[in-house]
mmCIF file of C-alpha atoms in Angstrom:
data_model
loop_
_atom_site.group_PDB
_atom_site.id
_atom_site.type_symbol
_atom_site.label_atom_id
_atom_site.label_comp_id
_atom_site.label_asym_id
_atom_site.label_seq_id
_atom_site.Cartn_x
_atom_site.Cartn_y
_atom_site.Cartn_z
ATOM 1 C CA MET A 177 -4.474 -25.168 17.768
ATOM 2 C CA VAL A 178 -1.127 -25.470 16.111
ATOM 3 C CA THR A 179 -0.061 -28.606 14.462
ATOM 4 C CA GLU A 180 3.660 -29.677 14.676
ATOM 5 C CA GLN A 181 3.973 -28.869 10.858
ATOM 6 C CA GLU A 182 2.465 -25.413 11.427
ATOM 7 C CA LEU A 183 4.675 -24.764 14.415
ATOM 8 C CA ARG A 184 7.803 -25.584 12.295
ATOM 9 C CA GLU A 185 6.609 -23.328 9.569
ATOM 10 C CA LEU A 186 5.869 -20.438 12.034
ATOM 11 C CA THR A 187 9.086 -20.786 13.751
ATOM 12 C CA ASP A 188 10.959 -20.689 10.395
ATOM 13 C CA PHE A 189 8.984 -17.639 9.402
ATOM 14 C CA ALA A 190 9.775 -15.909 12.686
ATOM 15 C CA GLN A 191 13.551 -16.591 11.841
ATOM 16 C CA GLU A 192 13.185 -15.095 8.350
ATOM 17 C CA ILE A 193 11.578 -12.093 9.716
ATOM 18 C CA ARG A 194 14.476 -11.597 12.063
ATOM 19 C CA ILE A 195 17.079 -12.177 9.408
ATOM 20 C CA TRP A 196 15.322 -9.593 7.103
ATOM 21 C CA THR A 197 14.971 -7.065 9.875
ATOM 22 C CA ILE A 198 18.710 -7.232 10.601
ATOM 23 C CA ARG A 199 19.545 -6.907 6.889
ATOM 24 C CA GLN A 200 17.412 -3.765 6.707
ATOM 25 C CA MET A 201 19.142 -2.054 9.594
ATOM 26 C CA ALA A 202 22.696 -3.300 8.428
ATOM 27 C CA GLU A 203 21.972 -1.578 5.023
ATOM 28 C CA ARG A 204 20.994 1.530 6.769
ATOM 29 C CA GLY A 205 23.621 1.391 9.381
ATOM 30 C CA PHE A 206 21.351 1.823 12.312
ATOM 31 C CA GLY A 207 17.710 1.429 13.691
ATOM 32 C CA HIS A 208 15.468 0.351 16.283
ATOM 33 C CA MET A 209 16.737 -3.138 16.658
ATOM 34 C CA GLY A 210 15.428 -3.934 20.170
ATOM 35 C CA GLY A 211 11.693 -3.352 19.796
ATOM 36 C CA ALA A 212 11.599 -4.782 16.296
ATOM 37 C CA MET A 213 13.138 -8.093 17.085
ATOM 38 C CA SER A 214 10.884 -8.631 20.327
ATOM 39 C CA ILE A 215 7.765 -8.944 18.108
ATOM 40 C CA CYS A 216 8.933 -11.148 15.264
ATOM 41 C CA ASP A 217 7.286 -14.349 16.658
ATOM 42 C CA LEU A 218 4.032 -12.469 17.164
ATOM 43 C CA LEU A 219 4.319 -11.219 13.481
ATOM 44 C CA SER A 220 4.928 -14.733 12.475
ATOM 45 C CA VAL A 221 1.690 -16.075 13.957
ATOM 46 C CA LEU A 222 -0.435 -13.170 12.759
ATOM 47 C CA TYR A 223 0.862 -13.095 9.038
ATOM 48 C CA GLY A 224 1.705 -16.812 8.893
ATOM 49 C CA LYS A 225 -1.565 -18.122 10.261
ATOM 50 C CA ARG A 226 -4.296 -16.022 11.886
ATOM 51 C CA MET A 227 -4.739 -12.698 9.872
ATOM 52 C CA LYS A 228 -6.826 -12.577 6.644
ATOM 53 C CA VAL A 229 -4.795 -10.661 4.253
ATOM 54 C CA CYS A 230 -4.259 -10.475 0.515
ATOM 55 C CA PRO A 231 -0.695 -9.406 -0.600
ATOM 56 C CA GLU A 232 -2.082 -8.910 -4.225
ATOM 57 C CA ASP A 233 -4.772 -6.505 -2.940
ATOM 58 C CA PRO A 234 -3.479 -5.019 0.317
ATOM 59 C CA SER A 235 -6.524 -2.753 0.732
ATOM 60 C CA PHE A 236 -9.228 -5.470 0.045
ATOM 61 C CA GLU A 237 -12.288 -4.808 2.256
ATOM 62 C CA GLU A 238 -12.466 -8.181 4.097
ATOM 63 C CA ARG A 239 -8.895 -8.061 5.301
ATOM 64 C CA ASP A 240 -8.054 -8.154 9.090
ATOM 65 C CA TRP A 241 -6.299 -4.927 10.286
ATOM 66 C CA LEU A 242 -2.928 -4.542 12.145
ATOM 67 C CA VAL A 243 -2.118 -1.425 13.968
ATOM 68 C CA CYS A 244 1.578 -1.439 15.077
ATOM 69 C CA SER A 245 1.317 1.541 17.491
ATOM 70 C CA LYS A 246 5.046 1.125 18.415
ATOM 71 C CA GLY A 247 5.742 2.345 14.847
ATOM 72 C CA HIS A 248 9.517 2.217 15.395
ATOM 73 C CA ALA A 249 9.058 -1.588 15.023
ATOM 74 C CA GLY A 250 8.128 -0.946 11.400
ATOM 75 C CA PRO A 251 11.235 -2.861 9.986
ATOM 76 C CA ALA A 252 9.949 -6.155 11.566
ATOM 77 C CA VAL A 253 6.531 -5.526 10.065
ATOM 78 C CA TYR A 254 8.107 -4.686 6.677
ATOM 79 C CA ALA A 255 10.172 -7.851 6.745
ATOM 80 C CA ALA A 256 6.884 -9.859 7.392
ATOM 81 C CA LEU A 257 5.123 -7.909 4.519
ATOM 82 C CA GLY A 258 8.069 -8.466 2.186
ATOM 83 C CA LEU A 259 8.226 -12.178 2.696
ATOM 84 C CA LYS A 260 4.418 -12.502 2.242
ATOM 85 C CA GLY A 261 4.758 -10.591 -1.085
ATOM 86 C CA PHE A 262 3.117 -7.379 -0.439
ATOM 87 C CA PHE A 263 5.978 -5.703 -2.239
ATOM 88 C CA PRO A 264 9.426 -6.839 -3.707
ATOM 89 C CA LYS A 265 11.885 -7.941 -1.001
ATOM 90 C CA GLU A 266 14.379 -5.621 -2.699
ATOM 91 C CA TRP A 267 12.532 -2.735 -1.122
ATOM 92 C CA LEU A 268 13.788 -4.008 2.231
ATOM 93 C CA TYR A 269 17.271 -2.787 1.394
ATOM 94 C CA THR A 270 15.830 0.832 1.226
ATOM 95 C CA LEU A 271 14.738 1.255 4.600
ATOM 96 C CA ASN A 272 14.642 4.902 5.793
ATOM 97 C CA GLN A 273 16.763 6.072 2.812
ATOM 98 C CA PRO A 274 15.833 8.918 0.468
ATOM 99 C CA GLY A 275 12.911 7.999 -1.817
ATOM 100 C CA THR A 276 12.146 4.893 0.158
ATOM 101 C CA ARG A 277 8.537 3.426 0.615
ATOM 102 C CA LEU A 278 9.701 1.945 3.940
ATOM 103 C CA PRO A 279 10.256 4.763 6.329
ATOM 104 C CA SER A 280 11.590 4.264 9.832
ATOM 105 C CA HIS A 281 8.108 4.345 11.266
ATOM 106 C CA CYS A 282 5.004 2.730 9.719
ATOM 107 C CA ASP A 283 3.335 4.838 7.101
ATOM 108 C CA ALA A 284 -0.015 3.851 5.565
ATOM 109 C CA GLY A 285 0.479 6.379 2.722
ATOM 110 C CA LYS A 286 3.726 4.764 1.586
ATOM 111 C CA THR A 287 3.797 1.085 2.287
ATOM 112 C CA PRO A 288 1.433 -1.537 1.023
ATOM 113 C CA GLY A 289 0.013 -3.651 3.825
ATOM 114 C CA ILE A 290 0.360 -0.897 6.378
ATOM 115 C CA ASP A 291 -3.225 0.032 7.497
ATOM 116 C CA VAL A 292 -2.519 2.870 9.992
ATOM 117 C CA THR A 293 0.344 5.420 10.244
ATOM 118 C CA THR A 294 1.948 5.097 13.628
ATOM 119 C CA GLY A 295 4.975 6.108 15.610
ATOM 120 C CA SER A 296 3.638 8.972 17.844
ATOM 121 C CA LEU A 297 3.397 6.597 20.776
ATOM 122 C CA GLY A 298 0.243 6.211 22.876
ATOM 123 C CA GLN A 299 -2.129 6.797 19.868
ATOM 124 C CA GLY A 300 -2.314 3.473 18.027
ATOM 125 C CA LEU A 301 -4.867 1.802 20.384
ATOM 126 C CA SER A 302 -7.304 4.599 19.973
ATOM 127 C CA ALA A 303 -7.057 4.196 16.249
ATOM 128 C CA ALA A 304 -7.546 0.512 16.545
ATOM 129 C CA CYS A 305 -10.617 1.207 18.707
ATOM 130 C CA GLY A 306 -12.210 3.290 16.113
ATOM 131 C CA VAL A 307 -11.599 0.838 13.331
ATOM 132 C CA ALA A 308 -12.978 -1.998 15.487
ATOM 133 C CA LEU A 309 -15.974 0.064 16.408
ATOM 134 C CA ALA A 310 -16.832 0.757 12.828
ATOM 135 C CA LYS A 311 -16.549 -2.884 11.903
ATOM 136 C CA LYS A 312 -18.909 -3.742 14.698
ATOM 137 C CA LEU A 313 -21.362 -1.098 13.768
ATOM 138 C CA ASP A 314 -21.255 -2.433 10.150
ATOM 139 C CA GLU A 315 -21.749 -5.958 11.448
ATOM 140 C CA ARG A 316 -18.473 -6.993 9.681
ATOM 141 C CA LYS A 317 -16.427 -10.041 10.518
ATOM 142 C CA GLU A 318 -12.822 -8.592 10.205
ATOM 143 C CA ARG A 319 -10.739 -8.501 13.235
ATOM 144 C CA VAL A 320 -8.511 -5.610 14.467
ATOM 145 C CA TYR A 321 -5.067 -6.398 16.038
ATOM 146 C CA CYS A 322 -3.015 -3.816 17.802
ATOM 147 C CA ILE A 323 0.520 -3.817 19.209
ATOM 148 C CA ILE A 324 1.731 -1.461 21.814
ATOM 149 C CA GLY A 325 5.093 -1.228 23.813
ATOM 150 C CA ASP A 326 5.281 -1.553 27.537
ATOM 151 C CA GLY A 327 7.007 1.837 27.850
ATOM 152 C CA GLU A 328 4.332 3.260 25.418
ATOM 153 C CA SER A 329 1.546 2.090 27.912
ATOM 154 C CA GLN A 330 2.629 4.661 30.365
ATOM 155 C CA GLU A 331 0.728 7.155 28.216
ATOM 156 C CA GLY A 332 -2.679 7.993 29.525
ATOM 157 C CA GLN A 333 -4.408 7.813 26.170
ATOM 158 C CA ASN A 334 -3.974 4.055 26.161
ATOM 159 C CA TRP A 335 -6.195 3.728 29.205
ATOM 160 C CA GLU A 336 -8.834 6.083 27.932
ATOM 161 C CA ALA A 337 -8.895 3.722 24.885
ATOM 162 C CA ALA A 338 -8.996 0.746 27.088
ATOM 163 C CA MET A 339 -12.126 2.032 28.791
ATOM 164 C CA PHE A 340 -13.613 2.865 25.466
ATOM 165 C CA ALA A 341 -12.986 -0.663 24.201
ATOM 166 C CA ALA A 342 -14.629 -2.301 27.096
ATOM 167 C CA GLN A 343 -17.597 0.047 27.230
ATOM 168 C CA ASN A 344 -18.352 -0.602 23.515
ATOM 169 C CA ARG A 345 -17.870 -4.369 23.907
ATOM 170 C CA LEU A 346 -15.187 -4.511 21.167
ATOM 171 C CA GLY A 347 -14.906 -8.371 20.985
ATOM 172 C CA ASN A 348 -13.306 -7.961 17.433
ATOM 173 C CA LEU A 349 -10.198 -6.183 19.036
ATOM 174 C CA THR A 350 -7.092 -7.992 20.262
ATOM 175 C CA LEU A 351 -4.282 -5.921 21.893
ATOM 176 C CA PHE A 352 -0.746 -7.299 22.325
ATOM 177 C CA VAL A 353 1.557 -5.561 24.800
ATOM 178 C CA ASP A 354 5.229 -6.156 24.002
ATOM 179 C CA ASN A 355 6.306 -6.542 27.578
ATOM 180 C CA ASN A 356 10.191 -6.433 26.994
ATOM 181 C CA LYS A 357 10.577 -4.470 30.157
ATOM 182 C CA LYS A 358 12.879 -1.823 28.544
ATOM 183 C CA GLN A 359 12.304 1.546 26.897
ATOM 184 C CA LEU A 360 14.497 4.344 25.451
ATOM 185 C CA ASP A 361 15.984 5.792 28.617
ATOM 186 C CA ASN A 362 15.874 2.787 31.086
ATOM 187 C CA ASP A 363 14.111 -0.321 32.479
ATOM 188 C CA THR A 364 10.325 0.448 32.441
ATOM 189 C CA GLU A 365 10.008 -0.214 36.090
ATOM 190 C CA LYS A 366 12.521 2.600 36.741
ATOM 191 C CA ILE A 367 10.787 5.178 34.612
ATOM 192 C CA CYS A 368 7.170 4.460 35.486
ATOM 193 C CA ASP A 369 6.475 0.931 36.718
ATOM 194 C CA MET A 370 3.212 -0.450 35.204
ATOM 195 C CA GLU A 371 3.314 -3.451 37.532
ATOM 196 C CA ASP A 372 0.851 -6.272 36.438
ATOM 197 C CA PHE A 373 -0.550 -5.636 33.014
ATOM 198 C CA GLU A 374 -2.828 -8.743 33.188
ATOM 199 C CA GLU A 375 -4.492 -7.280 36.322
ATOM 200 C CA LYS A 376 -4.661 -3.836 34.954
ATOM 201 C CA PHE A 377 -6.486 -4.911 31.829
ATOM 202 C CA LYS A 378 -8.809 -7.107 33.820
ATOM 203 C CA SER A 379 -9.730 -4.233 35.966
ATOM 204 C CA PHE A 380 -10.688 -2.245 32.748
ATOM 205 C CA GLY A 381 -13.115 -5.032 31.834
ATOM 206 C CA TRP A 382 -10.921 -6.868 29.289
ATOM 207 C CA HIS A 383 -10.212 -10.456 28.806
ATOM 208 C CA THR A 384 -6.540 -11.061 29.473
ATOM 209 C CA VAL A 385 -3.915 -13.732 28.552
ATOM 210 C CA ARG A 386 -0.232 -13.690 29.419
ATOM 211 C CA VAL A 387 2.113 -15.897 27.377
ATOM 212 C CA ASN A 388 5.835 -16.256 26.452
ATOM 213 C CA GLY A 389 6.135 -13.863 23.497
ATOM 214 C CA HIS A 390 8.628 -16.024 21.755
ATOM 215 C CA ASP A 391 6.473 -19.187 21.856
ATOM 216 C CA CYS A 392 4.571 -19.302 18.485
ATOM 217 C CA ARG A 393 2.237 -22.039 19.820
ATOM 218 C CA ALA A 394 1.326 -20.055 23.125
ATOM 219 C CA ILE A 395 0.810 -16.903 21.024
ATOM 220 C CA ASP A 396 -1.527 -18.699 18.561
ATOM 221 C CA ASP A 397 -3.524 -20.274 21.386
ATOM 222 C CA ALA A 398 -3.940 -16.716 23.009
ATOM 223 C CA VAL A 399 -5.213 -15.389 19.609
ATOM 224 C CA GLY A 400 -7.666 -18.364 19.356
ATOM 225 C CA GLN A 401 -8.942 -17.386 22.907
ATOM 226 C CA ALA A 402 -9.374 -13.813 21.680
ATOM 227 C CA ILE A 403 -11.386 -14.889 18.776
ATOM 228 C CA GLN A 404 -13.764 -16.760 20.961
ATOM 229 C CA GLU A 405 -14.592 -13.672 22.902
ATOM 230 C CA GLN A 406 -17.575 -12.023 21.565
ATOM 231 C CA GLU A 407 -18.247 -9.315 24.116
ATOM 232 C CA ARG A 408 -14.958 -8.210 25.430
ATOM 233 C CA PRO A 409 -11.750 -7.001 23.913
ATOM 234 C CA THR A 410 -8.713 -9.094 24.593
ATOM 235 C CA ALA A 411 -5.218 -7.969 25.864
ATOM 236 C CA VAL A 412 -2.446 -10.549 25.281
ATOM 237 C CA ILE A 413 0.584 -9.758 27.479
ATOM 238 C CA LEU A 414 3.723 -10.992 25.624
ATOM 239 C CA ASP A 415 6.627 -11.483 27.894
ATOM 240 C CA THR A 416 9.539 -10.918 25.543
ATOM 241 C CA LEU A 417 13.360 -10.147 25.454
ATOM 242 C CA LYS A 418 14.257 -6.864 23.649
ATOM 243 C CA GLY A 419 16.431 -7.626 20.764
ATOM 244 C CA LYS A 420 15.580 -11.336 20.730
ATOM 245 C CA GLY A 421 17.459 -13.292 18.112
ATOM 246 C CA CYS A 422 20.030 -10.622 17.326
ATOM 247 C CA LYS A 423 23.141 -11.877 19.042
ATOM 248 C CA PHE A 424 25.029 -8.654 19.526
ATOM 249 C CA ALA A 425 21.858 -6.770 20.399
ATOM 250 C CA GLU A 426 20.649 -8.949 23.161
ATOM 251 C CA THR A 427 23.516 -8.060 25.545
ATOM 252 C CA ILE A 428 23.426 -4.253 25.034
ATOM 253 C CA TRP A 429 21.078 -1.322 25.566
ATOM 254 C CA ASN A 430 19.451 -1.859 22.256
ATOM 255 C CA HIS A 431 16.408 0.603 21.795
ATOM 256 C CA HIS A 432 18.273 2.334 18.729
ATOM 257 C CA ILE A 433 21.684 1.250 17.783
ATOM 258 C CA ASN A 434 24.314 1.358 15.149
ATOM 259 C CA VAL A 435 24.628 -1.821 13.066
ATOM 260 C CA THR A 436 27.591 -2.830 11.131
ATOM 261 C CA GLY A 437 27.808 -5.280 8.232
ATOM 262 C CA GLU A 438 30.057 -7.526 10.350
ATOM 263 C CA GLN A 439 27.602 -7.567 13.268
ATOM 264 C CA ALA A 440 24.788 -8.298 10.949
ATOM 265 C CA LYS A 441 26.627 -11.200 9.257
ATOM 266 C CA GLU A 442 27.382 -12.776 12.715
ATOM 267 C CA ALA A 443 23.865 -12.453 14.033
ATOM 268 C CA ILE A 444 22.314 -13.982 10.911
ATOM 269 C CA GLU A 445 24.798 -16.789 10.902
ATOM 270 C CA ALA A 446 23.865 -17.472 14.463
ATOM 271 C CA LEU A 447 20.160 -17.477 13.551
ATOM 272 C CA MET A 448 20.764 -19.863 10.787
ATOM 273 C CA ALA A 449 23.031 -22.283 12.643
#
């Protein structure tokens, strides 16, 4: 349950994640704006309330794990990590530049707080299943969270992983589907329509919840439900807007776009208004 004070704090944190995501891409001049902005509210709930993490020791054994399978949304994850103190916020101005520790896609070998290298779409859920199974076999209490894109879900490996998770009763695994309804080339329904994610995961033996992916209270409630599930993995379907909160990106095809300083300034001012 989210208190009113917590809701204000989570909403503010999500706004800060968006602002710093925009700043990163403005500094670089381009980036995967759409899919990064659509998960900022989720990241706020995870890093602002639900996940057990330790910025001073990112690899401490009792941490919860996050696998951002849609690794091109890395800048939003970096913003959350920087704001939580995993590394100096100044690093955020080095996104995808020579010598950076913040590449365009998540890299566990470079960035403190990144648990699994991702970006080759369709593979992150399998990795998350492996981590969750290891935790279960070791009788550990840590949880594993995974984020996939709706376009990415068209890849068959995800559904093999879904069967595996249900078969092994991975109640410590929570999957978030960023259902923003767009992918690189077109609307997802025009490329390969996945229809009803909620019913699909139910048919695979998962506990499923569908919420507004920009409502921190609803997201938190869904995570709370997932934690109560002991014998089934949980899929949380997040209905989102690709590019949410970036004024100029919301109205254009925004998977990967150029970003000018002036555009970023106007978008940040709108967020802070």
